[in-house]
CSV table of C-alpha atoms and ligand atoms in Angstrom, one decimal:
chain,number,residue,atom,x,y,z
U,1,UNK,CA,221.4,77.2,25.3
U,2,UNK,CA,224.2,79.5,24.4
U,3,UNK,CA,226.6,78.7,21.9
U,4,UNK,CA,230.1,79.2,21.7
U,5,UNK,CA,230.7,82.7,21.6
U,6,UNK,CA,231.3,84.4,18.5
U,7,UNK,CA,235.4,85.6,18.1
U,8,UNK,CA,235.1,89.5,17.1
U,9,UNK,CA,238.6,89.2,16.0
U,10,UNK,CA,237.3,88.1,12.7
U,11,UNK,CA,238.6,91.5,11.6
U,12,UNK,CA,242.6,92.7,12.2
U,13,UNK,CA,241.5,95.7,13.0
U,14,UNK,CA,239.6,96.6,16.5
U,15,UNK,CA,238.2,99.3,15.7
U,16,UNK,CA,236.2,97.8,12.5
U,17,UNK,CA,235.0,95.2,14.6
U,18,UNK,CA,233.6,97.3,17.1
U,19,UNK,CA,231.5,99.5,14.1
U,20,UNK,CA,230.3,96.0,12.6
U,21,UNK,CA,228.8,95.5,16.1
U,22,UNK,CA,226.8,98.9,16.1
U,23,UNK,CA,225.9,98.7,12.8
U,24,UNK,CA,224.8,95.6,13.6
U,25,UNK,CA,222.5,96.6,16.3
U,26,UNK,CA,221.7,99.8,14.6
U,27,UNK,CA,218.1,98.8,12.4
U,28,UNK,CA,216.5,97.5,15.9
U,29,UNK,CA,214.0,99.1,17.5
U,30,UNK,CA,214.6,99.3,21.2
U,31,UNK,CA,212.4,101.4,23.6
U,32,UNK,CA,212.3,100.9,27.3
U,33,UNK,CA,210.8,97.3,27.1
U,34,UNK,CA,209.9,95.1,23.9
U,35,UNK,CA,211.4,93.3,21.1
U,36,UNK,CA,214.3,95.8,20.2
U,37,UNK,CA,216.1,94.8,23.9
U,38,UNK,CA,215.5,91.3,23.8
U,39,UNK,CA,216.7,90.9,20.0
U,40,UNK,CA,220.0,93.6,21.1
U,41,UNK,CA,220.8,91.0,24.1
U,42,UNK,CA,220.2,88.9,21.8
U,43,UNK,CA,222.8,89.6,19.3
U,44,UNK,CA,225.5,90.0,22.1
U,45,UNK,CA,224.9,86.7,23.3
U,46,UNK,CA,226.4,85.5,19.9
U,47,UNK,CA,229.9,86.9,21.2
U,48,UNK,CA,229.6,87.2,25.0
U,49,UNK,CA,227.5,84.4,26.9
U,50,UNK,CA,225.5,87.4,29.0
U,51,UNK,CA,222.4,86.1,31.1
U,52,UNK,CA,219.2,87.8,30.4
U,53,UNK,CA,217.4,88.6,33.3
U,54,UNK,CA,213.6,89.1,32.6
U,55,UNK,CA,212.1,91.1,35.3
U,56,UNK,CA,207.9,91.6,34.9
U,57,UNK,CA,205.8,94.0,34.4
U,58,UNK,CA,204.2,95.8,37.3
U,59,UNK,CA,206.9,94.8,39.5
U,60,UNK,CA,207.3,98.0,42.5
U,61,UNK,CA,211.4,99.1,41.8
U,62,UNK,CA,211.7,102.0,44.8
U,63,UNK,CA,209.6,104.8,43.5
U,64,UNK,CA,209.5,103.4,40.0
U,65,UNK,CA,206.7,100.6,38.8
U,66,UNK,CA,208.4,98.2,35.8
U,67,UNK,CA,206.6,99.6,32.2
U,68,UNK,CA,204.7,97.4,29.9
U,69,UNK,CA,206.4,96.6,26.7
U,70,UNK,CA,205.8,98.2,23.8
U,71,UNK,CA,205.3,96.7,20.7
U,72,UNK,CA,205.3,98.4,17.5
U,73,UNK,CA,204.4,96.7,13.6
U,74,UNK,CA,204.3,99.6,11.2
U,75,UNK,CA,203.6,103.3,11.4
U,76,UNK,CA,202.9,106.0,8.4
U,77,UNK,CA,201.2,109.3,7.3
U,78,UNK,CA,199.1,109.0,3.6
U,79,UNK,CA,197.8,112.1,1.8
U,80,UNK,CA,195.0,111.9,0.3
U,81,UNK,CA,196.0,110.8,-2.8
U,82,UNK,CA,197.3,107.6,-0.8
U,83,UNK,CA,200.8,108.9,-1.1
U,84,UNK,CA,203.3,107.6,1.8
U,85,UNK,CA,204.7,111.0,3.3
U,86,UNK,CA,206.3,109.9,6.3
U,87,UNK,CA,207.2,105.9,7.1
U,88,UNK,CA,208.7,104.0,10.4
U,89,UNK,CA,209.8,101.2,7.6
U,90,UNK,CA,212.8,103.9,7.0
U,91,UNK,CA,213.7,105.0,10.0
U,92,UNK,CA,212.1,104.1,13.2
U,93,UNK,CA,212.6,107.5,14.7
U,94,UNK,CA,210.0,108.2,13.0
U,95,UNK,CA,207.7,107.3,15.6
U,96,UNK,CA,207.8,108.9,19.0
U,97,UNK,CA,209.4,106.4,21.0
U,98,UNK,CA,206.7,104.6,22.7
U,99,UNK,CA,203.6,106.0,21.3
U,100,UNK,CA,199.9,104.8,22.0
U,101,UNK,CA,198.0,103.6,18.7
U,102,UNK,CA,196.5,105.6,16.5
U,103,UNK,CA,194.3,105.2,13.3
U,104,UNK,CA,192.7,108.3,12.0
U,105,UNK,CA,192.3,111.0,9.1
U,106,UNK,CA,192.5,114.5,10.6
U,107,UNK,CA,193.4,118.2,8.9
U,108,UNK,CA,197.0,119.0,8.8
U,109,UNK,CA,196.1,121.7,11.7
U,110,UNK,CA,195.4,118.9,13.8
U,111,UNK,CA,198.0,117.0,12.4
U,112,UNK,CA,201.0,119.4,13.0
U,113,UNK,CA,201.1,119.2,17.0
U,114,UNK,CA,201.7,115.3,16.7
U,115,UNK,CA,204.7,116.1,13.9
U,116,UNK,CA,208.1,117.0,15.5
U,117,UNK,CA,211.0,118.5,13.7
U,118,UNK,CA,214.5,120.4,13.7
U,119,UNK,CA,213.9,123.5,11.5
U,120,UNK,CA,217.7,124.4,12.7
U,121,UNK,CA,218.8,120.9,10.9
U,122,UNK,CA,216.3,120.9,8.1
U,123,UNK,CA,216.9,117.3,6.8
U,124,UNK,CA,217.4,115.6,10.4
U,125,UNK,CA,214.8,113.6,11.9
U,126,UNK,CA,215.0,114.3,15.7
U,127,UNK,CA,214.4,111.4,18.2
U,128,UNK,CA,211.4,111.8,20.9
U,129,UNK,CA,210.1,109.7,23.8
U,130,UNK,CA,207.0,109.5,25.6
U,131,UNK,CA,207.4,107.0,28.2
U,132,UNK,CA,205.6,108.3,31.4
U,133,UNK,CA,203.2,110.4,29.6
U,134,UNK,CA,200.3,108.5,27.1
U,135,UNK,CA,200.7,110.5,23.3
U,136,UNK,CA,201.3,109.2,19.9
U,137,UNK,CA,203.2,111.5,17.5
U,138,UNK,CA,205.7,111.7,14.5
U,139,UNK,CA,209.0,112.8,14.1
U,140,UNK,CA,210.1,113.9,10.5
U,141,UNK,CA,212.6,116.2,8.5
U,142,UNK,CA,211.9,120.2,8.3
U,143,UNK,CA,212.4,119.3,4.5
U,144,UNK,CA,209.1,116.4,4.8
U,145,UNK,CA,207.1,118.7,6.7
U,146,UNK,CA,207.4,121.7,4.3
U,147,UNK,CA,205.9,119.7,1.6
U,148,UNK,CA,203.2,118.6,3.5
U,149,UNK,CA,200.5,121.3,2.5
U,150,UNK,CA,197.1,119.2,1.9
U,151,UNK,CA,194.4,119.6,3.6
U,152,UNK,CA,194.0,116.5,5.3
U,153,UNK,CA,195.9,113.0,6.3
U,154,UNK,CA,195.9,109.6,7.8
U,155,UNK,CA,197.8,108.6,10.2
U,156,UNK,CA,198.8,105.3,11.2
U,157,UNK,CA,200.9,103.9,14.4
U,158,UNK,CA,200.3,100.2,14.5
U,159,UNK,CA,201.4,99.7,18.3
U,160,UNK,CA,200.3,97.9,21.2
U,161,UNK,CA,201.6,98.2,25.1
U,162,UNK,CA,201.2,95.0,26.6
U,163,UNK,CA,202.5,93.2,30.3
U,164,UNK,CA,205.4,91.5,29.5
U,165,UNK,CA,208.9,92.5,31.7
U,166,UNK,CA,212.0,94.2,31.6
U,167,UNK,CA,214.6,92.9,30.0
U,168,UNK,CA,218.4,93.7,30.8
U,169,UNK,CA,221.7,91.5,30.4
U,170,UNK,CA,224.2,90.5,32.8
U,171,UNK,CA,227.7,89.2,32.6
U,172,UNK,CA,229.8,88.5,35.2
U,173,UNK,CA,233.9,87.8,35.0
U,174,UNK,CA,234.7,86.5,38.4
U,175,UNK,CA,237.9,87.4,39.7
U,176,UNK,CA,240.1,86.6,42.7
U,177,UNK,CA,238.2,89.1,44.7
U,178,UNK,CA,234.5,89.8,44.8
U,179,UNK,CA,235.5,93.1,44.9
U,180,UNK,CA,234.3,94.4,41.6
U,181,UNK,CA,234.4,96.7,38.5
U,182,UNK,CA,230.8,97.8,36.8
U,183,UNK,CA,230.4,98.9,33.5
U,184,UNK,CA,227.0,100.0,32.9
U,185,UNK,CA,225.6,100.7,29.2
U,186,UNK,CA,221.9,101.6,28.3
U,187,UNK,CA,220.0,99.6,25.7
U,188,UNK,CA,216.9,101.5,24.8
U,189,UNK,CA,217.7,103.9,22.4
U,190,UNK,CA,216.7,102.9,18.7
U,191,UNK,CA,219.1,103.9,15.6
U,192,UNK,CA,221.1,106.4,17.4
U,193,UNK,CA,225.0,105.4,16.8
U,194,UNK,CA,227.6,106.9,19.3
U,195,UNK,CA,224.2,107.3,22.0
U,196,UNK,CA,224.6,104.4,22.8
U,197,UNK,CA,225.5,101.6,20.4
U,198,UNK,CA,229.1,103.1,20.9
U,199,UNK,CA,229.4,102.3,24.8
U,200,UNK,CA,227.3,98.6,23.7
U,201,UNK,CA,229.9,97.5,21.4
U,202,UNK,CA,233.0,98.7,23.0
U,203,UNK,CA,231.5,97.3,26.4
U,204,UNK,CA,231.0,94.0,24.6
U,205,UNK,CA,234.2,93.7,23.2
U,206,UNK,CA,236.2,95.2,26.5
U,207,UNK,CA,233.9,92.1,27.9
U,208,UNK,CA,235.0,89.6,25.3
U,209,UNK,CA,239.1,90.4,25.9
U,210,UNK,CA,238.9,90.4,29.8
U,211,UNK,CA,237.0,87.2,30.0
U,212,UNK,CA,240.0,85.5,28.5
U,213,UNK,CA,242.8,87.2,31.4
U,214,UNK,CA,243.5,86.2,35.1
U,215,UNK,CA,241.5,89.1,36.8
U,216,UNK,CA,241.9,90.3,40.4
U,217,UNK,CA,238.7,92.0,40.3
U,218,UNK,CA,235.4,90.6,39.2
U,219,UNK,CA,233.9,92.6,36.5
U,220,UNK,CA,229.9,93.1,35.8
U,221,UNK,CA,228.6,94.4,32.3
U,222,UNK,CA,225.2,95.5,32.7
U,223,UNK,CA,223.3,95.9,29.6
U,224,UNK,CA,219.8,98.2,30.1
U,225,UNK,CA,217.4,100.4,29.8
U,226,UNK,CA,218.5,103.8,31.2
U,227,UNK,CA,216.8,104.9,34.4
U,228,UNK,CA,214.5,102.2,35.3
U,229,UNK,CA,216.5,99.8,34.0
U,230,UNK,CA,219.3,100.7,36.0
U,231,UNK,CA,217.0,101.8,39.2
U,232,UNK,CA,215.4,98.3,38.5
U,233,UNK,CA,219.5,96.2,38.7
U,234,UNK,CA,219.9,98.5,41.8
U,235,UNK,CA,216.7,97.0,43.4
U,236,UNK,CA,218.0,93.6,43.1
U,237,UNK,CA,221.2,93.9,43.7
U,238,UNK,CA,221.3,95.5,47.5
U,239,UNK,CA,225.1,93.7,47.7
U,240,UNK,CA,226.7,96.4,45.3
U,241,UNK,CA,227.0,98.9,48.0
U,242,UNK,CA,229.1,96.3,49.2
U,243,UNK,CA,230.7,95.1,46.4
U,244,UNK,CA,231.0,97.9,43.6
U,245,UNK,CA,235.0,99.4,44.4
U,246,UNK,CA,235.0,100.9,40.9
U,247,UNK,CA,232.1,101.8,38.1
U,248,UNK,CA,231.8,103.3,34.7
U,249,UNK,CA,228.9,104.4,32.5
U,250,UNK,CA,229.9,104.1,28.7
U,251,UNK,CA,228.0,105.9,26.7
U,252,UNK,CA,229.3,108.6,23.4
U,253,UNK,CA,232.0,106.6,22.6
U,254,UNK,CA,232.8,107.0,18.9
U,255,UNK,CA,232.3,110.4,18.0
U,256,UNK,CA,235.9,112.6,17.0
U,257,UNK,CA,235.6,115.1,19.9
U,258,UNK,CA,237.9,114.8,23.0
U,259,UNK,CA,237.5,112.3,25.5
U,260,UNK,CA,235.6,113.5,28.6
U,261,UNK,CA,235.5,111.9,31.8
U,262,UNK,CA,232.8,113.0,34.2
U,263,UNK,CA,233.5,112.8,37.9
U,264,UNK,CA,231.6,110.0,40.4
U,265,UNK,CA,229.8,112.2,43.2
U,266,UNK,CA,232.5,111.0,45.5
U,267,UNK,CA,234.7,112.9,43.4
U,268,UNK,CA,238.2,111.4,43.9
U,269,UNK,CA,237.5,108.0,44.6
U,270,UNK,CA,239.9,105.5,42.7
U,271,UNK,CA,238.2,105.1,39.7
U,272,UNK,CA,237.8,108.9,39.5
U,273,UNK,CA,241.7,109.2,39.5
U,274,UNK,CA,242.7,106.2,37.8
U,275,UNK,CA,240.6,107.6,34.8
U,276,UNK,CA,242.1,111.0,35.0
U,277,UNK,CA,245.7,109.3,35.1
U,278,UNK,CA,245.0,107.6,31.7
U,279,UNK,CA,243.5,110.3,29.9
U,280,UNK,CA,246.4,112.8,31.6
U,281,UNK,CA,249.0,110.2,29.8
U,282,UNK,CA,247.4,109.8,26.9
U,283,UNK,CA,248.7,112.3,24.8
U,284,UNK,CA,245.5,113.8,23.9
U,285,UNK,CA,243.4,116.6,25.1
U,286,UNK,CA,240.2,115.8,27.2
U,287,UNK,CA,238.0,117.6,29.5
U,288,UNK,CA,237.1,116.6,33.5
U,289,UNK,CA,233.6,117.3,34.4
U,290,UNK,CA,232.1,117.3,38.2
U,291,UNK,CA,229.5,115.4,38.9
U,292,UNK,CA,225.7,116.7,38.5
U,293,UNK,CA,222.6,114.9,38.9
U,294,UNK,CA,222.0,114.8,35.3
U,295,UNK,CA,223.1,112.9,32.0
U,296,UNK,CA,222.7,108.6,32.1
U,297,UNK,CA,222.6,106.2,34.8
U,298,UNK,CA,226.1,107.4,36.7
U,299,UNK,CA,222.9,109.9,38.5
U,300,UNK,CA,221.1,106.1,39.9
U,301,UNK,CA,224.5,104.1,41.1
U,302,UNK,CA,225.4,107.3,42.5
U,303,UNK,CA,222.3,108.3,44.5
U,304,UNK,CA,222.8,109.1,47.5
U,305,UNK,CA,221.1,105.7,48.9
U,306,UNK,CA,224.0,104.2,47.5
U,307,UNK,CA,226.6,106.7,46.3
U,308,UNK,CA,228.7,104.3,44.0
U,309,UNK,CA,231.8,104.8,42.7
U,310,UNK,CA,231.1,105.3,39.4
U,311,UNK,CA,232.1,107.9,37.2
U,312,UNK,CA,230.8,108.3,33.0
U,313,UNK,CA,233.4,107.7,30.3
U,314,UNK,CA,232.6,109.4,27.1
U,315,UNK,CA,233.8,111.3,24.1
U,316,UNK,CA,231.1,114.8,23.2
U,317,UNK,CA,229.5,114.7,26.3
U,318,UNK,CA,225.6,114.9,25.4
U,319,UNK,CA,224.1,118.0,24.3
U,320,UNK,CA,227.0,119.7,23.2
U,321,UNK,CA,227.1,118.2,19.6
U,322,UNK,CA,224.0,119.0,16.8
U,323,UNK,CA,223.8,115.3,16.0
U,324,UNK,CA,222.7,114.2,19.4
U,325,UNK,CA,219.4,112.7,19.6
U,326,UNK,CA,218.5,112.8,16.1
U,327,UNK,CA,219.0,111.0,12.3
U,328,UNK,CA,222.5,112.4,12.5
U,329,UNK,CA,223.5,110.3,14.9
U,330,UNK,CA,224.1,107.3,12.2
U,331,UNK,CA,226.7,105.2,11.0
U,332,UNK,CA,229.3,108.0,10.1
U,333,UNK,CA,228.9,109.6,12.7
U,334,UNK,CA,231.0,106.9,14.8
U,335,UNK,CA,234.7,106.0,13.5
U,336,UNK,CA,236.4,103.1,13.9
U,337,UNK,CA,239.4,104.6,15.2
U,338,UNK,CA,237.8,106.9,17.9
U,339,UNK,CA,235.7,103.7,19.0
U,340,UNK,CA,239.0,101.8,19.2
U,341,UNK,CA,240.8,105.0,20.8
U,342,UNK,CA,237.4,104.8,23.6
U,343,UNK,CA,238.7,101.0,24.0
U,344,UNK,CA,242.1,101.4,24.5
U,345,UNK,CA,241.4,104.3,27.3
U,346,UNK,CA,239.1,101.7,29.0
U,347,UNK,CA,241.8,98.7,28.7
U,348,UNK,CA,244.7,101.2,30.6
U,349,UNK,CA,242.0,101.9,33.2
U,350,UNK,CA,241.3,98.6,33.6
U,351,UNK,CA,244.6,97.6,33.8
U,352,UNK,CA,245.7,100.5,36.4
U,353,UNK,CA,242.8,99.1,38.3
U,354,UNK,CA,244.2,95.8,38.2
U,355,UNK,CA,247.9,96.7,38.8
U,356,UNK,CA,247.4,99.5,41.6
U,357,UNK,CA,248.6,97.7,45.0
U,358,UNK,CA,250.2,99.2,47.8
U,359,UNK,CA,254.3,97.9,48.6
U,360,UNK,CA,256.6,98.2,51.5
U,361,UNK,CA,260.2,99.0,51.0
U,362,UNK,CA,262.2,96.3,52.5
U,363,UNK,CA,265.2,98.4,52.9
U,364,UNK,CA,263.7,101.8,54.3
U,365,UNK,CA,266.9,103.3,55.9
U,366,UNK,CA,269.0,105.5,53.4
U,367,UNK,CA,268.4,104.7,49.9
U,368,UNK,CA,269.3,101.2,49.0
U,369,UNK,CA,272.3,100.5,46.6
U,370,UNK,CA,270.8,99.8,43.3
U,371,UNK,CA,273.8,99.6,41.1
U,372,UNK,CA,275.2,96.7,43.5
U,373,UNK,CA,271.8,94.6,43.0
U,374,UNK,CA,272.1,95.1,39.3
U,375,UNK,CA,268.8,97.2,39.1
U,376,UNK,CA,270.4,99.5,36.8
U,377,UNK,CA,271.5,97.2,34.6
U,378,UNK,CA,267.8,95.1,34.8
U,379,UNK,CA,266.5,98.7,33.1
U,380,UNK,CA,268.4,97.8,29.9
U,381,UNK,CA,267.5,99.9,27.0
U,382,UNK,CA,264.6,100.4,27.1
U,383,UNK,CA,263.1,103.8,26.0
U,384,UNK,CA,261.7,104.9,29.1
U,385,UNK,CA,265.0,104.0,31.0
U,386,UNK,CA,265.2,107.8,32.3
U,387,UNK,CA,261.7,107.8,33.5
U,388,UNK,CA,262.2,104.1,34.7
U,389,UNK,CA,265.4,105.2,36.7
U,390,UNK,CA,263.3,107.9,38.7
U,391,UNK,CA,260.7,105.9,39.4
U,392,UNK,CA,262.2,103.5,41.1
U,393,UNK,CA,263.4,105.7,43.2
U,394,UNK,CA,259.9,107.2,44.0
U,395,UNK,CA,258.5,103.9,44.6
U,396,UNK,CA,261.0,103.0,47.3
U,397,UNK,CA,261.0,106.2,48.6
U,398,UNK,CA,257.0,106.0,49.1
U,399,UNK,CA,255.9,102.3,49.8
U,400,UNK,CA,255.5,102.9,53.3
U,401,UNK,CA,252.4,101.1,53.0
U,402,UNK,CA,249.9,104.1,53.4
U,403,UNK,CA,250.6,105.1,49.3
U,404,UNK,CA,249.9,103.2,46.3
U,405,UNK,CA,251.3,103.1,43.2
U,406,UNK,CA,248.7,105.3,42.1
U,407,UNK,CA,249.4,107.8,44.4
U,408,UNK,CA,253.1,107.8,43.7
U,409,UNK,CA,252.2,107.6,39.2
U,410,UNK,CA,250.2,110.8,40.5
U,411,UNK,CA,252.7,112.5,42.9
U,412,UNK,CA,256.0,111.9,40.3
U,413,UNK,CA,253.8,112.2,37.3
U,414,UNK,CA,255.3,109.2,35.5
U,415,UNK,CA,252.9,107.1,34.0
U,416,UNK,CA,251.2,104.3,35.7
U,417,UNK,CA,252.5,101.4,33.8
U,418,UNK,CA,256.2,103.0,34.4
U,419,UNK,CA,255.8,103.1,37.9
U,420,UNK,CA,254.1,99.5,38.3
U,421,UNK,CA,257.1,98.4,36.0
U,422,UNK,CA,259.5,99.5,38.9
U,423,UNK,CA,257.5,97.7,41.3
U,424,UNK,CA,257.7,95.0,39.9
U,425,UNK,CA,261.6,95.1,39.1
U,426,UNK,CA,262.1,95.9,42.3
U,427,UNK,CA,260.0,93.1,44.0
U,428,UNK,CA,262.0,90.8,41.9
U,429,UNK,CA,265.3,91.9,43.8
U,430,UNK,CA,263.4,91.8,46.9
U,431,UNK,CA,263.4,95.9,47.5
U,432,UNK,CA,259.6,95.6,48.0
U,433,UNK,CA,257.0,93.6,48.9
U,434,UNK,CA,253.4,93.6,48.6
U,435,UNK,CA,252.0,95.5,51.8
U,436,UNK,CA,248.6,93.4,53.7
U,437,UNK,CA,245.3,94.5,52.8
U,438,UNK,CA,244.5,97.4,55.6
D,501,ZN,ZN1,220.1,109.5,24.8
């Protein structure tokens, strides 16, 4: 049974709540399937009451075949003196992700092509996975290895793969419409920070605040393992070519760089613009990147059997900052304020999403006479009374039913919540109404 979920707002400020989350999750050790993504689920459940679906082992998912689970105890590398050189009770990127038992003493020449290191980043651990091919190995500083110089070791990995299933969580926020919004996240990354206990914790929070609004759309969080995981929800879910109208990968959410948006493959479908518009109003540089078939699970929602609408929201994209994939990727790494900066950008996409409608002007011939209806004086004093003015006048001049209002935020360049303000004013003195669905 799931108990009452777990207020984040324990904290005043958002974005310290949303870092307690990932350093929450941060010591687990996830992989594809085990422990670490059940206990992760887990923990969200506390604040969000997410189902966890349990699909097994063996099970045929399109071209992919569920993995066995992976379960993992203790790993280490002993000189001969019985020393500890190297142990997964510090940091489980120590062990390659993954990684078949082993239990041997061997020379350091055979020794050195299980060890894996980042001589560019001597004290860095870097972060390695073996999924589809059967190795064990090691993954240790430059600085560890260069003091390793004895003859001979033994090496440990205390691991077992085992049928079990795949675990991934589910939460859905029905809405007036079964029309929905997907935000995908994956889950089986160990103690890396911004990839992805970022997009986990702002997802779960994002999650937590919508739960409690009236929502036009339904929203889904998925919560899982990248690729199979999210080849795996496809499988079962045959009714989101249907029913996906907008998607967004979060992942790289907390790190200082720019906020980056990169494109669905349809390119300029809603949520492709809708996401532009924020980040084009937010004040702040960011980058637009085209779709490619490369980079988290945007590359399964939109294959081309189903060619979603859903785009990647992130800060660095991956790659393009030293940190990714290894040790560096910690708890400093992420800030509070660019996690809640991440949030925010989410929230006014959400809420374009929400607000974008299309209107007919009720009074189409010649400009109406606003100043007699007292629209003028509705705008008050408020600070965007200029910007309010003209848009106005752009949404009556456009709501010929064919544009919405995110067409004519785009076309006057006014902000989306300016524009939908208008709207509204002007539905109130019965200017416009709401056009029918086409
Ligand atoms: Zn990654």
């Amino acid at each position: 049974m799931i108990s009452a979920p777990r207020e984040f707002a324990v904290t005043p400020d958002l974005g310290a709540s949303i870092h307690a989350l990932v350093a929450e999750l941060y010591p687990l050790c996830r992989s594809v399937a085990g422990p670490g993504v059940l206990q992760t689920l887990e923990i969200l459940q506390q604040h969000i009451p997410l189902e966890i679906e349990s699909v097994p082992t063996g099970t045929r998912v399109f071209d992919w075949t569920v993995p066995r689970e992976w379960h993992i105890r203790s790993a280490w590398i002993k000189d001969s003196h019985g020393r500890t050189v190297v142990d997964f009770a510090n940091s489980n990127l120590h062990v390659v992700n993954y990684s078949v038992p082993v239990h041997a003493k061997m020379s350091l020449a055979e020794l050195r092509p299980h060890l894996h290191t980042l001589p560019q980043h001597p004290t860095w651990v870097p972060y390695r996975t073996s999924y589809y091919h059967e190795t064990w190995g090691f993954c240790l500083s430059e600085e560890t290895l260069s003091q390793m110089t004895e003859p001979t070791y033994e090496v440990c990995i205390d691991a077992d793969h085992r049928p079990g299933a795949l675990n991934y969580g589910e939460l859905v926020l029905p809405g007036e419409s079964t029309d929905e919004v997907l935000f995908s996240c994956h889950v089986c990354h160990p103690s890396l920070a911004n990839d992805n206990l970022s997009g986990i914790a702002v997802a779960a929070h994002l999650a937590q605040h919508l739960a409690r609004l009236p929502r036009r759309y339904t929203y889904r969080f998925v919560f899982l393992p990248a690729t199979v995981g999210a080849i795996t929800w496809l499988s079962r879910h045959p009714q989101a070519r249907e029913r996906v109208k907008h998607g967004l990968v979060l992942t790289l959410l907390g790190d200082s760089g720019n906020s980056t948006y990169k494109r669905s493959r349809r390119g300029q479908a809603e949520i492709d613009r809708a996401v532009e518009h924020v980040l084009t109003h937010s004040g702040q540089p960011y980058s637009i990147a085209e779709f490619v078939p490369f980079g988290y699970d945007e590359r399964q929602y939109c294959s081309p059997g189903f060619n979603l609408p859903v785009g990647c929201l992130m800060r660095t994209p991956h790659g393009q900052f030293p940190q990714y994939h290894t040790s560096a990727d910690d708890l400093d790494f992420v800030q509070p304020e660019f996690l809640a900066d991440s949030y925010h950008k989410l929230l006014a996409t959400v809420e374009l999403l929400e607000n974008n409608r299309r209107y007919l002007n009720l009074s189409p011939c010649g400009e109406p006479q606003l100043g007699r209806r007292g629209l003028y004086q509705a705008l008050g004093g408020s600070s965007d009374k200029t910007h309010l003015e003209q848009a106005l006048l752009w949404v009556l001049n456009f709501s010929d039913g064919r544009n919405d209002l995110l067409d004519i935020a785009e076309r006057s360049e006014i902000a989306f919540p300016i524009v939908q303000r208008a709207a509204e004013l002007l539905v109130e003195h019965r200017l416009l109404q709401e056009a029918a669905h086409a």
